[in-house]
Amino acid sequence: MPSFKVPKIPSSEITPQRIYARRREILGLMAGGAALAAAPSAFAAALKTVPSPYRLDEELTPRESVTTYNNFYEFGTDKGDPAANSGTFKPMPWTVEVGGMVAKPKTFGLEDLMKAYPIEERIYRMRCVEAWSMVIPWNGFPLASLLKAVEPLGSAKYVAFESVVRPEEMPGQTGGFQPLPWPYVEGLRLDEAMHPLTLLAVGLYGETLPNQNGAPIRLVVPWKYGFKGIKSIVKITLTDKQPPSTWNILAPQEYGFYSNVNPAVDHPRWSQATERRIGTGGFFGTSRVDTLPFNGYADDVASLYAGMDLKANF
Ligand SMILES: Nc1nc2c(c(=O)[nH]1)N[C@H]1C(S)=C(S)[C@@H](COP(=O)(O)O)O[C@H]1N2
Ligand SMILES: [Mo]
């Protein structure tokens, strides 16, 4: 259970009415297990979710913004590219291979994972290192649940993640200009990975993840910059060495391994003191808000970094 203060307010008070109307529509469809008619992907389906205490008393970013303003370089580097170019990506069937320093390595089918753990709704802030942010209602289960199932060995100190490589379905992985080395890789310290806030998301806004948001399964670590939230995960490896991180490999002086949201540590090329909150006051509206240490989750996670120099280990 979370240690942070969560306002005990019914979600109807914090969720725009439009979304609630949509929820009723989804609930109606859930009864028949039908896919959504107007879904952006052929694989989109309503999720049966359970409430969680992880809520925020902040305006949600409209679903339209969450699903059209994206970073997912496998589909192109412009914000609109992932939504425009991911139509042929096939997130089903899908497996995630979990191994390394564990007693019970296993390759999980995505549907089995979704049946094994209750799918929670969690509303988190998402802060990109580029100084924009959103408030997103994710659906998923704690990464800790999956890690416990494979029984990490005492020697395991980190968790490494890998995204899928499918040039035939991902236009950013073909052609002359390759913006990143593939696969996209990320890592967490084991205690960060086991933290109750750390989520494996399989949906947002009550539906399976749109391709552009990292279908069918992606990481969400709300106190870290968005690039730690690796998308379309195919492999999770427990290890005793600090894993590589794509943006850290590319520009180590700009993107640290930890990348905890920190308004006091500027990016070498811009300030991190404030952020543009996307979609506030309508689809194209933005407002500038102060960036919070650990993205507002300091009460929960600051103790993970006790005694660490947060400017040196950024
Ligand atoms: N595989 C992969 N994962 C990725 C990225 C990417 O380019 N490839 N971009 C990251 C960045 S920089 C951010 S801000 C978030 C964006 O998530 P969203 O598009 O769902 O908001 O995904 C992260 N995960
Ligand atoms: Mo990002």
Short mmCIF file of C-alpha atoms and ligand atoms in Angstrom, two decimals:
data_model
loop_
_atom_site.label_atom_id
_atom_site.label_comp_id
_atom_site.label_asym_id
_atom_site.label_seq_id
_atom_site.Cartn_x
_atom_site.Cartn_y
_atom_site.Cartn_z
CA MET A 1 0.00 0.00 0.00
CA PRO A 2 1.24 3.47 -0.78
CA SER A 3 2.72 5.56 1.96
CA PHE A 4 1.92 8.86 0.30
CA LYS A 5 -1.11 10.99 1.08
CA VAL A 6 -3.86 10.28 -1.38
CA PRO A 7 -7.01 12.36 -1.28
CA LYS A 8 -9.96 10.04 -0.67
CA ILE A 9 -12.22 11.46 -3.32
CA PRO A 10 -14.42 9.53 -5.69
CA SER A 11 -12.96 9.47 -9.17
CA SER A 12 -16.16 11.03 -10.54
CA GLU A 13 -15.01 14.29 -8.94
CA ILE A 14 -11.64 14.36 -10.65
CA THR A 15 -12.45 12.80 -13.99
CA PRO A 16 -13.96 14.96 -16.70
CA GLN A 17 -17.51 14.02 -17.48
CA ARG A 18 -16.62 13.13 -21.06
CA ILE A 19 -14.35 10.33 -19.85
CA TYR A 20 -17.03 9.04 -17.57
CA ALA A 21 -19.44 8.87 -20.45
CA ARG A 22 -16.79 6.81 -22.25
CA ARG A 23 -16.29 4.57 -19.21
CA ARG A 24 -19.98 3.72 -19.23
CA GLU A 25 -19.64 2.84 -22.87
CA ILE A 26 -16.63 0.63 -22.06
CA LEU A 27 -18.42 -1.05 -19.16
CA GLY A 28 -21.29 -1.82 -21.49
CA LEU A 29 -18.91 -3.42 -23.95
CA MET A 30 -17.07 -5.35 -21.26
CA ALA A 31 -20.19 -7.40 -20.59
CA GLY A 32 -19.95 -8.90 -24.05
CA GLY A 33 -16.15 -8.85 -24.11
CA ALA A 34 -16.36 -6.97 -27.40
CA ALA A 35 -13.58 -4.85 -28.85
CA LEU A 36 -14.27 -1.14 -29.09
CA ALA A 37 -15.80 -0.15 -32.37
CA ALA A 38 -14.04 3.20 -32.66
CA ALA A 39 -10.71 1.91 -31.35
CA PRO A 40 -7.52 3.23 -32.99
CA SER A 41 -5.96 -0.23 -33.25
CA ALA A 42 -7.43 -3.53 -34.37
CA PHE A 43 -6.29 -4.99 -31.07
CA ALA A 44 -7.82 -2.35 -28.80
CA ALA A 45 -10.08 -3.79 -26.15
CA ALA A 46 -11.68 -2.66 -22.94
CA LEU A 47 -9.95 -3.76 -19.75
CA LYS A 48 -11.53 -4.98 -16.57
CA THR A 49 -9.78 -2.87 -13.97
CA VAL A 50 -9.82 -2.57 -10.20
CA PRO A 51 -9.54 0.79 -8.46
CA SER A 52 -6.30 1.68 -6.70
CA PRO A 53 -5.43 4.33 -4.14
CA TYR A 54 -3.03 5.92 -6.63
CA ARG A 55 -4.98 8.99 -7.67
CA LEU A 56 -4.15 12.62 -8.18
CA ASP A 57 -6.19 15.70 -7.55
CA GLU A 58 -5.09 17.09 -10.92
CA GLU A 59 -6.76 17.48 -14.28
CA LEU A 60 -6.25 14.46 -16.51
CA THR A 61 -4.50 14.99 -19.85
CA PRO A 62 -7.13 14.31 -22.53
CA ARG A 63 -6.85 10.87 -24.13
CA GLU A 64 -6.41 12.56 -27.52
CA SER A 65 -3.23 14.28 -26.32
CA VAL A 66 -1.88 11.17 -24.55
CA THR A 67 -2.26 9.17 -27.76
CA THR A 68 -1.12 11.71 -30.37
CA TYR A 69 1.81 13.51 -28.67
CA ASN A 70 4.35 10.73 -28.20
CA ASN A 71 7.99 9.77 -28.06
CA PHE A 72 8.54 6.35 -29.63
CA TYR A 73 11.47 6.64 -32.01
CA GLU A 74 10.89 3.17 -33.45
CA PHE A 75 8.02 4.88 -35.31
CA GLY A 76 9.74 8.20 -36.06
CA THR A 77 11.10 11.17 -34.15
CA ASP A 78 8.26 13.72 -34.48
CA LYS A 79 5.60 13.77 -31.77
CA GLY A 80 2.87 12.79 -34.25
CA ASP A 81 4.88 9.98 -35.92
CA PRO A 82 4.12 7.16 -33.46
CA ALA A 83 0.34 7.60 -33.83
CA ALA A 84 0.61 8.01 -37.60
CA ASN A 85 3.09 5.19 -38.29
CA SER A 86 2.20 2.40 -35.85
CA GLY A 87 -0.98 1.13 -37.50
CA THR A 88 0.59 -2.07 -38.81
CA PHE A 89 2.38 -2.96 -35.56
CA LYS A 90 1.01 -6.21 -34.10
CA PRO A 91 1.02 -6.26 -30.28
CA MET A 92 -0.66 -9.70 -30.15
CA PRO A 93 0.42 -12.41 -29.69
CA TRP A 94 3.20 -11.27 -27.34
CA THR A 95 5.59 -12.84 -24.88
CA VAL A 96 7.93 -11.38 -22.27
CA GLU A 97 11.04 -13.38 -21.42
CA VAL A 98 12.05 -12.94 -17.76
CA GLY A 99 15.40 -14.40 -16.76
CA GLY A 100 18.95 -13.78 -15.58
CA MET A 101 19.63 -14.01 -11.86
CA VAL A 102 16.34 -15.61 -10.87
CA ALA A 103 15.38 -19.02 -9.50
CA LYS A 104 12.47 -19.50 -11.90
CA PRO A 105 13.10 -17.96 -15.33
CA LYS A 106 10.01 -18.00 -17.51
CA THR A 107 8.60 -16.69 -20.76
CA PHE A 108 5.15 -15.27 -20.07
CA GLY A 109 2.35 -14.88 -22.57
CA LEU A 110 0.88 -11.42 -22.29
CA GLU A 111 -2.67 -12.68 -21.82
CA ASP A 112 -1.51 -14.95 -18.97
CA LEU A 113 0.11 -11.97 -17.25
CA MET A 114 -3.07 -9.96 -17.62
CA LYS A 115 -5.04 -12.78 -16.04
CA ALA A 116 -2.52 -13.43 -13.26
CA TYR A 117 -2.56 -9.95 -11.76
CA PRO A 118 -5.45 -7.57 -11.12
CA ILE A 119 -5.25 -4.66 -13.57
CA GLU A 120 -5.30 -1.48 -11.51
CA GLU A 121 -6.10 2.04 -12.61
CA ARG A 122 -3.34 4.39 -11.48
CA ILE A 123 -3.27 8.09 -12.20
CA TYR A 124 0.34 9.29 -12.38
CA ARG A 125 2.15 12.41 -13.49
CA MET A 126 4.46 11.76 -16.47
CA ARG A 127 7.38 14.17 -16.87
CA CYS A 128 9.46 13.98 -20.04
CA VAL A 129 13.08 15.14 -19.82
CA GLU A 130 12.14 17.60 -22.61
CA ALA A 131 10.21 19.60 -19.96
CA TRP A 132 6.64 18.68 -20.86
CA SER A 133 4.28 16.64 -18.73
CA MET A 134 0.94 14.88 -18.62
CA VAL A 135 -1.39 13.29 -16.07
CA ILE A 136 -2.27 9.82 -17.31
CA PRO A 137 -4.69 7.16 -16.03
CA TRP A 138 -2.66 3.99 -16.61
CA ASN A 139 -3.90 0.45 -16.28
CA GLY A 140 -1.42 -2.16 -15.15
CA PHE A 141 0.11 -4.17 -12.35
CA PRO A 142 3.20 -3.66 -10.18
CA LEU A 143 6.47 -4.82 -11.74
CA ALA A 144 7.19 -6.28 -8.28
CA SER A 145 4.41 -8.86 -8.77
CA LEU A 146 6.13 -10.26 -11.86
CA LEU A 147 9.62 -10.12 -10.33
CA LYS A 148 8.48 -11.99 -7.21
CA ALA A 149 7.04 -14.73 -9.41
CA VAL A 150 10.47 -15.49 -10.90
CA GLU A 151 12.23 -15.29 -7.51
CA PRO A 152 15.24 -12.97 -7.83
CA LEU A 153 18.50 -14.45 -6.48
CA GLY A 154 20.39 -12.64 -3.72
CA SER A 155 23.06 -11.73 -6.28
CA ALA A 156 20.58 -9.74 -8.44
CA LYS A 157 21.04 -5.98 -7.98
CA TYR A 158 19.51 -4.49 -11.15
CA VAL A 159 16.78 -5.15 -13.70
CA ALA A 160 17.47 -4.69 -17.43
CA PHE A 161 14.70 -4.18 -20.01
CA GLU A 162 14.61 -4.54 -23.80
CA SER A 163 12.09 -3.28 -26.37
CA VAL A 164 11.05 -5.21 -29.43
CA VAL A 165 13.00 -5.00 -32.72
CA ARG A 166 10.72 -5.34 -35.76
CA PRO A 167 11.97 -3.29 -38.70
CA GLU A 168 9.14 -4.71 -40.83
CA GLU A 169 6.56 -3.09 -38.53
CA MET A 170 8.57 -0.15 -37.18
CA PRO A 171 9.54 2.40 -39.84
CA GLY A 172 12.05 4.12 -37.53
CA GLN A 173 14.07 0.89 -37.52
CA THR A 174 14.55 0.85 -41.30
CA GLY A 175 16.07 3.11 -43.90
CA GLY A 176 19.05 5.40 -43.89
CA PHE A 177 18.42 7.47 -40.78
CA GLN A 178 18.37 5.37 -37.62
CA PRO A 179 17.81 7.79 -34.71
CA LEU A 180 18.80 5.28 -32.00
CA PRO A 181 20.64 1.96 -31.72
CA TRP A 182 18.15 -0.91 -31.35
CA PRO A 183 16.82 -2.44 -29.26
CA TYR A 184 15.87 0.45 -26.99
CA VAL A 185 17.17 -0.61 -23.57
CA GLU A 186 16.63 0.61 -20.02
CA GLY A 187 17.40 -0.40 -16.47
CA LEU A 188 16.48 0.09 -12.84
CA ARG A 189 18.13 -0.75 -9.57
CA LEU A 190 16.34 -3.77 -8.04
CA ASP A 191 14.89 -1.71 -5.17
CA GLU A 192 13.50 0.81 -7.67
CA ALA A 193 12.03 -2.03 -9.71
CA MET A 194 10.42 -3.55 -6.60
CA HIS A 195 8.97 -0.22 -5.43
CA PRO A 196 5.15 -0.31 -5.29
CA LEU A 197 4.89 2.78 -7.56
CA THR A 198 6.72 1.02 -10.41
CA LEU A 199 4.11 -0.20 -12.87
CA LEU A 200 3.97 -2.46 -15.89
CA ALA A 201 1.22 -0.76 -17.88
CA VAL A 202 -0.95 -2.72 -20.31
CA GLY A 203 -3.50 0.03 -20.86
CA LEU A 204 -4.54 3.61 -20.43
CA TYR A 205 -7.95 5.23 -20.06
CA GLY A 206 -9.45 1.77 -19.47
CA GLU A 207 -8.36 0.21 -22.78
CA THR A 208 -5.38 -1.85 -23.89
CA LEU A 209 -2.39 0.35 -24.76
CA PRO A 210 -2.49 2.04 -28.16
CA ASN A 211 0.55 1.02 -30.23
CA GLN A 212 2.04 4.51 -29.97
CA ASN A 213 2.02 4.33 -26.16
CA GLY A 214 4.06 1.10 -26.04
CA ALA A 215 1.66 -1.75 -26.73
CA PRO A 216 1.18 -4.25 -25.39
CA ILE A 217 3.27 -3.72 -22.23
CA ARG A 218 5.50 -0.87 -21.09
CA LEU A 219 7.18 0.39 -17.97
CA VAL A 220 5.96 3.41 -15.97
CA VAL A 221 8.25 4.84 -13.27
CA PRO A 222 6.48 8.04 -12.26
CA TRP A 223 9.33 9.68 -10.30
CA LYS A 224 11.78 9.39 -13.22
CA TYR A 225 11.99 11.14 -16.57
CA GLY A 226 9.75 9.60 -19.21
CA PHE A 227 12.53 7.93 -21.20
CA LYS A 228 12.99 5.41 -18.38
CA GLY A 229 9.48 4.17 -19.27
CA ILE A 230 10.57 1.69 -21.93
CA LYS A 231 7.85 0.61 -24.37
CA SER A 232 6.85 -2.69 -26.01
CA ILE A 233 8.98 -4.80 -23.65
CA VAL A 234 10.06 -8.28 -24.79
CA LYS A 235 12.81 -9.08 -22.29
CA ILE A 236 13.47 -8.47 -18.59
CA THR A 237 16.80 -9.63 -17.13
CA LEU A 238 17.92 -9.59 -13.51
CA THR A 239 21.63 -8.82 -13.25
CA ASP A 240 24.38 -7.78 -10.86
CA LYS A 241 25.66 -5.01 -13.18
CA GLN A 242 24.15 -1.59 -13.90
CA PRO A 243 22.30 -2.13 -17.18
CA PRO A 244 22.76 0.05 -20.26
CA SER A 245 20.20 2.78 -20.91
CA THR A 246 19.71 3.99 -24.50
CA TRP A 247 19.78 7.74 -23.84
CA ASN A 248 22.61 7.38 -21.35
CA ILE A 249 24.69 5.55 -23.99
CA LEU A 250 23.93 8.28 -26.52
CA ALA A 251 24.65 11.30 -24.31
CA PRO A 252 25.87 10.36 -20.81
CA GLN A 253 26.46 14.00 -19.85
CA GLU A 254 22.79 14.79 -20.57
CA TYR A 255 20.93 11.66 -19.45
CA GLY A 256 22.01 9.85 -16.29
CA PHE A 257 21.22 6.27 -15.33
CA TYR A 258 18.98 7.39 -12.46
CA SER A 259 17.18 10.27 -14.21
CA ASN A 260 15.03 11.03 -11.22
CA VAL A 261 12.95 14.13 -11.92
CA ASN A 262 14.87 16.96 -10.27
CA PRO A 263 14.10 20.67 -10.78
CA ALA A 264 17.49 21.51 -9.24
CA VAL A 265 19.52 19.69 -11.90
CA ASP A 266 19.13 21.39 -15.27
CA HIS A 267 19.60 19.62 -18.55
CA PRO A 268 22.81 21.07 -20.07
CA ARG A 269 20.67 22.71 -22.78
CA TRP A 270 17.53 23.78 -20.84
CA SER A 271 16.11 24.38 -17.38
CA GLN A 272 14.25 21.61 -15.59
CA ALA A 273 12.66 24.00 -13.05
CA THR A 274 9.28 24.10 -14.79
CA GLU A 275 7.33 22.03 -17.27
CA ARG A 276 4.64 22.45 -19.94
CA ARG A 277 1.53 20.57 -18.83
CA ILE A 278 0.12 19.25 -22.12
CA GLY A 279 -3.60 19.41 -22.79
CA THR A 280 -4.60 21.60 -19.90
CA GLY A 281 -7.52 23.72 -20.97
CA GLY A 282 -8.24 21.72 -24.12
CA PHE A 283 -6.36 19.58 -26.61
CA PHE A 284 -3.80 22.18 -27.68
CA GLY A 285 -3.75 24.15 -24.44
CA THR A 286 -0.69 24.04 -22.21
CA SER A 287 0.21 25.73 -18.97
CA ARG A 288 3.57 25.97 -17.24
CA VAL A 289 3.81 24.42 -13.78
CA ASP A 290 6.68 24.01 -11.33
CA THR A 291 8.56 20.74 -11.58
CA LEU A 292 8.55 18.86 -8.27
CA PRO A 293 11.45 16.86 -6.82
CA PHE A 294 10.94 13.21 -7.78
CA ASN A 295 7.98 14.47 -9.83
CA GLY A 296 5.93 14.88 -6.63
CA TYR A 297 6.67 11.37 -5.33
CA ALA A 298 9.49 12.35 -2.93
CA ASP A 299 7.65 11.10 0.19
CA ASP A 300 7.56 7.66 -1.36
CA VAL A 301 10.93 7.33 -3.04
CA ALA A 302 13.46 9.84 -1.63
CA SER A 303 14.56 7.24 0.93
CA LEU A 304 15.79 5.00 -1.92
CA TYR A 305 18.53 7.58 -2.53
CA ALA A 306 19.50 8.43 1.05
CA GLY A 307 23.15 9.47 1.19
CA MET A 308 23.48 9.69 -2.60
CA ASP A 309 24.72 12.89 -4.22
CA LEU A 310 21.74 13.58 -6.49
CA LYS A 311 23.65 16.14 -8.55
CA ALA A 312 26.50 13.76 -9.29
CA ASN A 313 24.21 10.73 -9.73
CA PHE A 314 21.57 12.42 -11.87
N1 LIG B 1 11.10 1.70 -26.90
C1 LIG B 1 10.97 3.00 -26.63
N2 LIG B 1 10.50 3.35 -25.42
C2 LIG B 1 10.36 4.68 -25.11
C3 LIG B 1 10.74 5.68 -26.03
C4 LIG B 1 11.23 5.27 -27.31
O1 LIG B 1 11.59 6.08 -28.18
N3 LIG B 1 11.33 3.92 -27.57
N4 LIG B 1 10.62 7.02 -25.69
C5 LIG B 1 10.63 7.32 -24.24
C6 LIG B 1 10.33 8.70 -23.95
S1 LIG B 1 11.53 9.85 -24.26
C7 LIG B 1 9.16 9.08 -23.32
S2 LIG B 1 8.89 10.68 -22.82
C8 LIG B 1 8.05 8.11 -23.13
C9 LIG B 1 6.82 8.63 -23.82
O2 LIG B 1 5.69 7.84 -23.53
P1 LIG B 1 4.30 8.24 -24.18
O3 LIG B 1 4.50 8.48 -25.64
O4 LIG B 1 3.38 7.08 -23.89
O5 LIG B 1 3.84 9.49 -23.46
O6 LIG B 1 8.34 6.82 -23.66
C10 LIG B 1 9.69 6.39 -23.47
N5 LIG B 1 9.84 5.03 -23.89
MO MO B 2 11.00 11.73 -22.92
#
